[in-house]
Structures are given as structure tokens and as C-alpha cells.
XYZ file of C-alpha atoms in Angstrom:
398
model
C 0.047 -0.104 -0.051
C 2.854 2.362 0.804
C 4.359 1.841 -2.845
C 1.013 2.422 -4.661
C 0.769 5.795 -2.418
C 3.881 6.964 -3.447
C 3.081 6.339 -7.026
C -0.388 8.097 -6.604
C 1.690 10.987 -5.382
C 3.727 11.164 -8.670
C 0.769 10.778 -10.782
C 0.448 13.274 -13.616
C -3.500 13.605 -13.271
C -5.754 13.147 -10.642
C -6.297 9.916 -9.383
C -9.072 8.421 -6.323
C -8.236 5.398 -5.207
C -10.985 2.679 -2.967
C -8.917 -0.292 -1.282
C -10.523 -3.396 0.242
C -9.208 -3.950 3.413
C -7.299 -7.652 3.582
C -8.688 -10.373 5.444
C -6.141 -13.014 6.387
C -9.236 -15.060 8.162
C -10.905 -14.887 4.715
C -10.653 -18.306 3.587
C -11.774 -17.699 -0.085
C -8.492 -15.600 -0.179
C -6.170 -17.290 2.120
C -3.047 -14.741 0.874
C -5.250 -11.730 2.364
C -5.020 -10.189 -0.968
C -6.220 -6.503 -1.006
C -8.474 -5.658 -3.938
C -7.962 -1.925 -5.188
C -9.641 0.460 -7.586
C -8.107 3.662 -8.603
C -10.373 6.045 -10.942
C -7.708 7.979 -13.146
C -8.951 11.155 -14.743
C -7.910 10.613 -18.307
C -6.630 8.102 -20.631
C -2.702 9.102 -20.624
C -3.181 9.491 -16.392
C -4.535 5.456 -16.652
C -1.947 4.872 -19.165
C 0.918 6.242 -16.947
C -0.693 4.840 -13.730
C -0.900 0.981 -15.205
C 2.766 1.023 -16.339
C 4.066 2.642 -13.203
C 2.116 0.087 -11.251
C 4.014 -2.838 -13.198
C 7.335 -1.428 -12.749
C 7.156 -0.732 -8.918
C 4.983 -3.460 -8.163
C 6.314 -5.949 -10.345
C 5.025 -9.580 -9.036
C 3.089 -8.190 -6.252
C 0.696 -6.831 -8.947
C -1.131 -9.891 -9.681
C -3.816 -8.391 -12.221
C -4.570 -5.352 -13.631
C -7.680 -4.546 -15.521
C -9.612 -1.579 -16.640
C -13.306 -1.801 -15.180
C -14.468 -0.143 -18.469
C -13.700 -3.371 -20.540
C -14.716 -5.536 -17.761
C -18.649 -3.744 -17.837
C -18.137 -3.706 -21.664
C -17.274 -7.500 -22.135
C -20.429 -8.985 -20.306
C -22.946 -6.912 -22.205
C -24.735 -4.177 -20.383
C -28.294 -5.669 -20.954
C -30.175 -8.701 -20.711
C -33.775 -9.831 -22.178
C -36.483 -11.061 -19.345
C -39.463 -13.386 -19.911
C -42.562 -11.455 -18.784
C -44.772 -14.110 -19.825
C -45.366 -17.188 -17.024
C -43.352 -20.575 -18.456
C -43.525 -22.614 -15.562
C -46.308 -25.480 -16.243
C -46.904 -27.169 -19.605
C -50.498 -24.753 -19.864
C -48.079 -21.603 -19.514
C -46.273 -22.825 -22.399
C -49.174 -24.027 -24.553
C -50.558 -20.656 -24.566
C -46.981 -19.122 -26.351
C -47.280 -21.965 -29.161
C -48.136 -22.008 -32.452
C -51.982 -22.331 -31.937
C -51.954 -19.674 -29.540
C -50.323 -17.044 -31.975
C -52.411 -17.721 -34.421
C -55.524 -16.698 -32.352
C -54.078 -13.584 -31.620
C -52.567 -12.616 -34.978
C -56.270 -13.473 -36.405
C -57.582 -10.790 -33.945
C -54.956 -8.478 -34.972
C -55.712 -8.468 -38.841
C -59.100 -7.282 -38.158
C -58.446 -4.915 -34.838
C -54.979 -3.632 -35.855
C -55.538 -0.570 -33.153
C -55.223 -3.396 -30.478
C -51.704 -4.287 -31.306
C -50.205 -2.622 -28.398
C -52.736 -4.101 -26.049
C -51.871 -7.593 -26.724
C -47.818 -7.380 -27.502
C -45.131 -5.555 -25.982
C -44.505 -2.794 -28.365
C -46.005 -0.023 -26.762
C -42.703 -0.124 -24.104
C -40.520 -1.232 -26.619
C -38.021 1.407 -27.747
C -35.388 1.269 -30.589
C -32.045 3.026 -29.826
C -31.083 3.224 -33.133
C -27.448 4.725 -34.740
C -26.031 4.732 -37.547
C -22.156 5.463 -36.075
C -21.706 8.841 -38.021
C -21.169 10.861 -34.855
C -19.664 8.602 -32.021
C -18.138 10.788 -29.102
C -15.056 12.303 -31.135
C -14.590 10.077 -33.545
C -14.685 10.081 -37.335
C -17.574 7.863 -38.744
C -17.315 4.419 -37.817
C -18.216 0.746 -38.578
C -21.991 0.437 -37.002
C -20.898 -2.347 -34.722
C -17.964 -0.380 -33.327
C -20.568 1.708 -31.346
C -22.221 -0.805 -29.821
C -20.623 -0.366 -26.294
C -21.694 3.168 -26.520
C -25.025 2.648 -27.563
C -25.431 -0.333 -24.595
C -24.336 2.338 -22.331
C -27.222 4.826 -23.338
C -29.877 1.877 -23.572
C -29.024 0.982 -19.570
C -29.508 4.786 -18.640
C -32.624 5.404 -20.540
C -33.894 2.169 -19.061
C -33.502 2.938 -15.647
C -34.810 6.532 -16.157
C -37.920 5.504 -18.046
C -38.650 1.576 -17.501
C -38.407 1.045 -20.972
C -37.380 -1.624 -23.159
C -34.578 0.023 -24.766
C -33.012 -1.926 -27.778
C -29.482 -0.909 -28.821
C -29.548 -1.417 -32.609
C -26.231 -0.389 -34.715
C -27.417 0.060 -38.485
C -24.940 0.013 -41.496
C -26.601 2.932 -42.942
C -24.838 4.487 -45.654
C -27.407 7.124 -46.702
C -29.818 9.111 -45.279
C -32.528 7.209 -47.288
C -30.743 3.696 -45.910
C -31.277 5.211 -42.297
C -35.273 6.290 -42.893
C -35.529 3.127 -44.673
C -34.105 1.218 -41.067
C -36.479 3.393 -38.820
C -39.343 2.411 -41.161
C -38.741 -1.129 -41.158
C -38.656 -0.898 -37.464
C -41.653 0.405 -36.790
C -43.994 -2.715 -36.223
C -42.312 -3.759 -33.410
C -41.334 -0.341 -31.708
C -43.109 2.068 -29.758
C -40.544 4.881 -30.769
C -37.311 5.241 -32.399
C -34.595 7.454 -30.771
C -31.716 8.481 -32.831
C -28.023 8.355 -31.220
C -24.573 9.126 -32.192
C -25.721 10.159 -35.390
C -24.555 13.515 -37.002
C -27.178 15.824 -36.857
C -27.291 16.763 -40.730
C -28.380 13.082 -40.727
C -30.758 13.252 -38.149
C -32.569 16.305 -39.634
C -32.355 15.053 -43.264
C -34.123 11.855 -42.347
C -36.681 13.333 -40.286
C -37.165 15.318 -43.886
C -37.128 12.241 -45.510
C -39.788 10.420 -43.155
C -42.163 13.831 -43.467
C -43.193 16.148 -41.144
C -45.256 13.743 -39.462
C -43.105 11.167 -39.584
C -44.717 8.040 -40.711
C -48.087 9.213 -40.285
C -51.045 6.884 -39.215
C -51.947 4.445 -41.975
C -55.820 4.055 -43.524
C -55.901 1.293 -40.729
C -55.957 3.942 -38.136
C -52.684 3.077 -36.498
C -50.785 5.360 -34.181
C -47.888 7.026 -35.589
C -44.376 5.916 -35.236
C -42.805 8.386 -33.061
C -38.717 9.439 -33.499
C -36.749 11.284 -31.182
C -32.900 12.490 -31.334
C -30.306 13.172 -28.473
C -29.429 16.117 -30.200
C -32.811 17.831 -30.643
C -34.967 15.747 -27.783
C -31.889 15.961 -25.167
C -28.756 18.280 -25.620
C -30.528 21.098 -27.062
C -33.008 21.215 -24.386
C -30.180 20.404 -21.608
C -28.462 23.330 -22.847
C -31.256 26.069 -23.282
C -31.991 25.197 -19.782
C -28.512 25.792 -18.388
C -28.373 28.869 -20.326
C -31.103 30.348 -18.200
C -29.246 29.344 -15.155
C -26.097 30.758 -16.063
C -27.567 34.007 -16.753
C -29.726 34.042 -13.820
C -26.212 33.166 -11.605
C -24.582 36.505 -12.937
C -27.408 38.361 -11.870
C -29.195 39.278 -15.533
C -32.127 39.035 -16.682
C -32.809 36.625 -19.705
C -34.298 39.503 -21.380
C -31.608 41.431 -21.194
C -29.094 38.458 -21.857
C -26.477 39.085 -24.417
C -26.100 35.199 -25.318
C -23.796 33.837 -28.392
C -23.892 30.213 -29.955
C -20.649 29.196 -31.364
C -21.296 26.479 -34.421
C -25.261 26.623 -34.104
C -25.566 24.028 -36.326
C -24.360 21.222 -33.964
C -27.416 22.394 -31.251
C -30.284 21.216 -33.231
C -33.258 23.495 -31.791
C -31.082 25.159 -29.756
C -31.621 28.296 -30.965
C -35.236 28.243 -31.391
C -35.665 27.056 -27.812
C -33.045 29.881 -26.438
C -35.368 32.686 -28.020
C -38.904 30.976 -26.889
C -37.330 30.876 -23.468
C -36.967 34.511 -23.464
C -33.347 35.070 -24.146
C -33.515 38.612 -25.744
C -29.867 39.046 -27.301
C -28.949 35.640 -29.610
C -25.953 35.680 -32.080
C -25.844 32.530 -33.888
C -21.756 32.325 -34.907
C -19.896 30.133 -37.353
C -16.058 29.913 -36.262
C -15.527 28.101 -39.484
C -16.364 30.823 -41.542
C -15.170 33.808 -39.359
C -12.569 32.280 -37.317
C -12.007 33.081 -33.421
C -10.356 36.803 -33.973
C -14.365 38.466 -34.176
C -15.506 36.183 -31.348
C -12.831 38.204 -28.973
C -13.328 41.291 -30.154
C -17.003 41.800 -28.963
C -16.525 39.389 -26.358
C -17.158 42.386 -23.992
C -20.424 42.801 -25.263
C -21.491 39.260 -24.458
C -22.885 37.829 -21.366
C -22.383 33.867 -21.903
C -21.060 32.036 -24.675
C -22.444 28.502 -25.731
C -19.964 26.262 -27.133
C -20.857 23.766 -29.052
C -17.728 22.922 -30.867
C -15.104 23.018 -28.257
C -12.997 26.238 -28.622
C -9.213 25.901 -28.239
C -9.215 29.395 -26.992
C -12.092 31.035 -25.793
C -12.645 34.966 -25.249
C -11.251 34.975 -21.270
C -13.600 37.074 -18.666
C -16.646 35.774 -20.599
C -19.186 32.970 -18.885
C -18.892 29.726 -21.210
C -21.063 26.958 -21.198
C -19.556 23.968 -22.698
C -22.283 21.424 -24.194
C -19.647 19.235 -26.145
C -20.505 16.074 -24.691
C -17.920 14.235 -26.825
C -15.101 15.537 -24.551
C -15.209 14.699 -21.093
C -13.405 17.059 -18.342
C -10.975 15.542 -16.416
C -11.973 13.756 -12.982
C -11.052 17.277 -10.994
C -12.837 19.246 -13.399
C -16.237 17.495 -13.941
C -19.452 19.801 -13.868
C -22.900 18.843 -14.215
C -23.090 20.116 -17.851
C -25.837 19.888 -20.314
C -26.125 15.970 -21.039
C -28.951 14.554 -23.524
C -29.898 12.621 -20.607
C -31.442 15.662 -18.881
C -34.180 15.988 -20.834
C -34.315 13.021 -23.335
C -36.120 9.996 -20.839
C -38.649 12.559 -20.054
C -39.744 13.495 -23.417
C -39.745 9.997 -24.091
C -41.825 9.135 -21.741
C -44.041 11.841 -22.914
C -44.238 11.067 -26.482
C -44.919 7.320 -25.629
C -47.537 8.239 -23.142
C -49.576 10.599 -25.543
C -48.935 8.868 -28.775
C -47.798 12.203 -29.679
C -44.576 13.145 -31.851
C -42.555 15.847 -29.420
C -43.101 19.518 -30.511
C -41.116 22.771 -29.902
C -43.930 23.714 -27.420
C -42.781 19.918 -25.554
C -39.434 21.144 -25.641
C -39.607 24.730 -24.330
C -42.207 22.864 -21.383
C -38.994 20.566 -20.543
C -36.833 23.353 -20.282
C -38.619 24.984 -18.205
C -39.342 21.944 -16.033
C -35.500 21.286 -15.672
C -35.073 24.911 -14.526
C -37.521 24.305 -11.679
C -35.786 21.140 -10.576
C -32.447 23.298 -10.283
C -31.337 24.054 -7.125
C -30.400 27.813 -6.403
C -26.426 28.535 -7.710
C -26.396 25.392 -10.013
C -26.859 25.074 -13.832
C -28.724 22.093 -13.615
C -30.041 19.124 -11.643
C -28.028 15.942 -11.257
C -28.942 13.388 -14.187
C -29.951 10.799 -10.977
C -32.423 13.655 -9.505
C -35.450 11.364 -8.842
C -37.756 14.375 -9.563
C -36.282 15.080 -12.718
C -37.470 12.566 -15.374
C -41.459 12.798 -13.711
C -41.080 16.335 -14.355
C -40.035 16.802 -17.536
C -42.606 14.263 -18.570
C -45.520 16.144 -17.099
C -44.752 19.230 -18.407
C -44.367 17.804 -21.718
C -47.701 15.442 -21.576
C -49.549 19.070 -20.643
C -48.005 20.775 -23.700
C -48.519 18.032 -26.115
C -52.505 17.707 -24.808
C -55.006 18.679 -27.662
């Protein structure tokens, strides 16, 4: 332990340490070995730590494993059976003859599909791997660990059955086709780790109503995404909190959104939420110089791109979720999961597509759950998802 503590003292970044006390009376481990969990603030720190511990401890370091690989290797989701299968009669209710009776009924009563299947609680979490974290477009299967993680979070927040589905969609038409093909088996599709341009284009291909009800009167298939229905809502709520924290009325706040195309509906939500002076700034077209020159006329910068050298002295709201901050600088910044679980719950409950009004209601619900002095509530706030869902349901009511 003394050797490990000495190594940690020299670490180039922050490291937290949890250690199990050794127990020489434990018959399952007669060596009295101690299990330690070290959490590094970044991959460079973790690499340095592993290399140094191996060199300093040698044979005493019996095993070292990155816990993220351990979590990924087991898979993060499993399937559960809802129907009873204990007796022969239970099993008979699931055989072909039983299914034929239900299907015969559904052919003449298609509106009963959700009543007699699990579709109403099933969500497709779909990605074409075009915007996974800070990577270039990836092969679809490579994105599966990230999609699984988000499926776990959405399931925990909503109780819905969320199925991770990476698809090899080489064009927007392919992506829209995949959504249409999956629609019969799912209450909703959520697009994740998909570039905002492809999200918007796929929505346009699907139509403004998004797969409207067919002639039999089926409910429309619901499509949400982590930008418009997640990050944009959370960022708008955080922006309101940021200007209020520095004592400025939102109606008089001067806010700059850097690289607004990444934010989906963020600009619309900021205006609708009452931000009085909004500038949309394209750093690719104009460079960084002009942003510095009018910084003294700015109350808040919302950084969607990850500026290398932002102006000093201006409050900066980072929303680029692809690059997590170091452990010691971690903040409760805007994340899609601040809003997406509640909006997904509202969409499935009402069977209505999410509108700008519902997103705006979610913005105000999030700010209402935020404690004084904070930008946003924590993601595990017990009332966050119910509050967002309730507000969106009211906004979606006819």
C-alpha cells in the first residue's frame, strides 16, 4: 500500500483510490490479498498509472484490469421473459396455435396491437455510427458499447425496454428506411450517436408527421433524437441558469452560440425561453478573432464545438458531450439524459410526436428542478424525469 500511495503522489493527473481491507481469515483468499480500484481522470493518466505500477510492484501486482472493459465484455443488457413458463399450460399459451388466435384478431383489429404485444414499452435506440463521441464515422458494430451504455441509462430512467440497434446505413435514405422497417415492432425510435445533419435529413425524408397513421388508424411511429430532444433542451435550461446566476434578466442577456448547426433546435428554444439578444456564430467561416473582439459585449458563450482558445472573462457553457472533462474539473454540464428520458416518456404516453412546445416545457421543468447556484440538476435527481414528462405531456395535450 505504501508503494501504491507513493506512485499516486507522483501521478500526472488526478487519481481516486478505493481499497478493500485485507482479511487473513478469509478462507476464499488465504493470501489476504487486497483489491484496489483506481479511477484516473484521463486515458494518459491511466496509461502512466498502469505502466508505473507494473514496474514498481512487479510480481506483487497480480492482476490489473481496466474496469470499462470488464463492464463492456459482459454486455450491459439482458432479456427478460414477462410471460409465465412454469407449467405445460403456460408454455402452450406461447405456441403456434395460440399465436394464430391472437394474430387473427389483430388482422381485423390492428389498433389492438399495443394491447396484446409488448410494443408499447419497446424503444429502438438506433445509430448509424456517424457521430460517436469524438470519432470519425465508424463501422456500425464499433458503436455498440456506447449505444448499450445509453440504453442502460434510458431504461433506468424510464423503465422502458430499450434495445440498442447499430445499423449499417450508408445514406440518409438507408437510415430512414431502417426506421420505417423497425416501426412495426417498436413504440418509438431514438436516434443516438448520429450526425445532426443526418438526423434532420432523415426526419425530412420520413415526412413532417413522421410515418403518419395508415388507413387502418394505427398510431404514428415516434422518432426522437439525442440532439433536438436531449442536448438542445438541456443546454437551453443551463443557459437560463447561467445568466440568472450572474444576475442578468434573460430578456436582457447577450448570448452567443458558437457553431449553432450542432445544436439542433437550441437557438429556437433560447429565443422561446426569453433570451433577448442571441448571436449565432460560425467559427469555421469567421475564425476566432471576431469572437474575441466583441467578447466585452457578451454575457454568455454557449460553446458547441469545443473552442481551443475561448475569450477570457466571459462565462462559457460547454455543451460538447464528446470530450469529457478531467475528473477534477467534472461539472454537471448539459447532457441529453437531462431531457430525453422525460420527453420519451411523454411521447409514448400521449402517442404524439415531440413538438417545440413540449421541448420548451421541458426546459422550464428542468430549471424548476435546479437548485439555486447550479446550472442543472444532477442526472440522478429522482424528480427530473417525472417533472419533464409531466410538463411535456401537458404541452402535447390537444
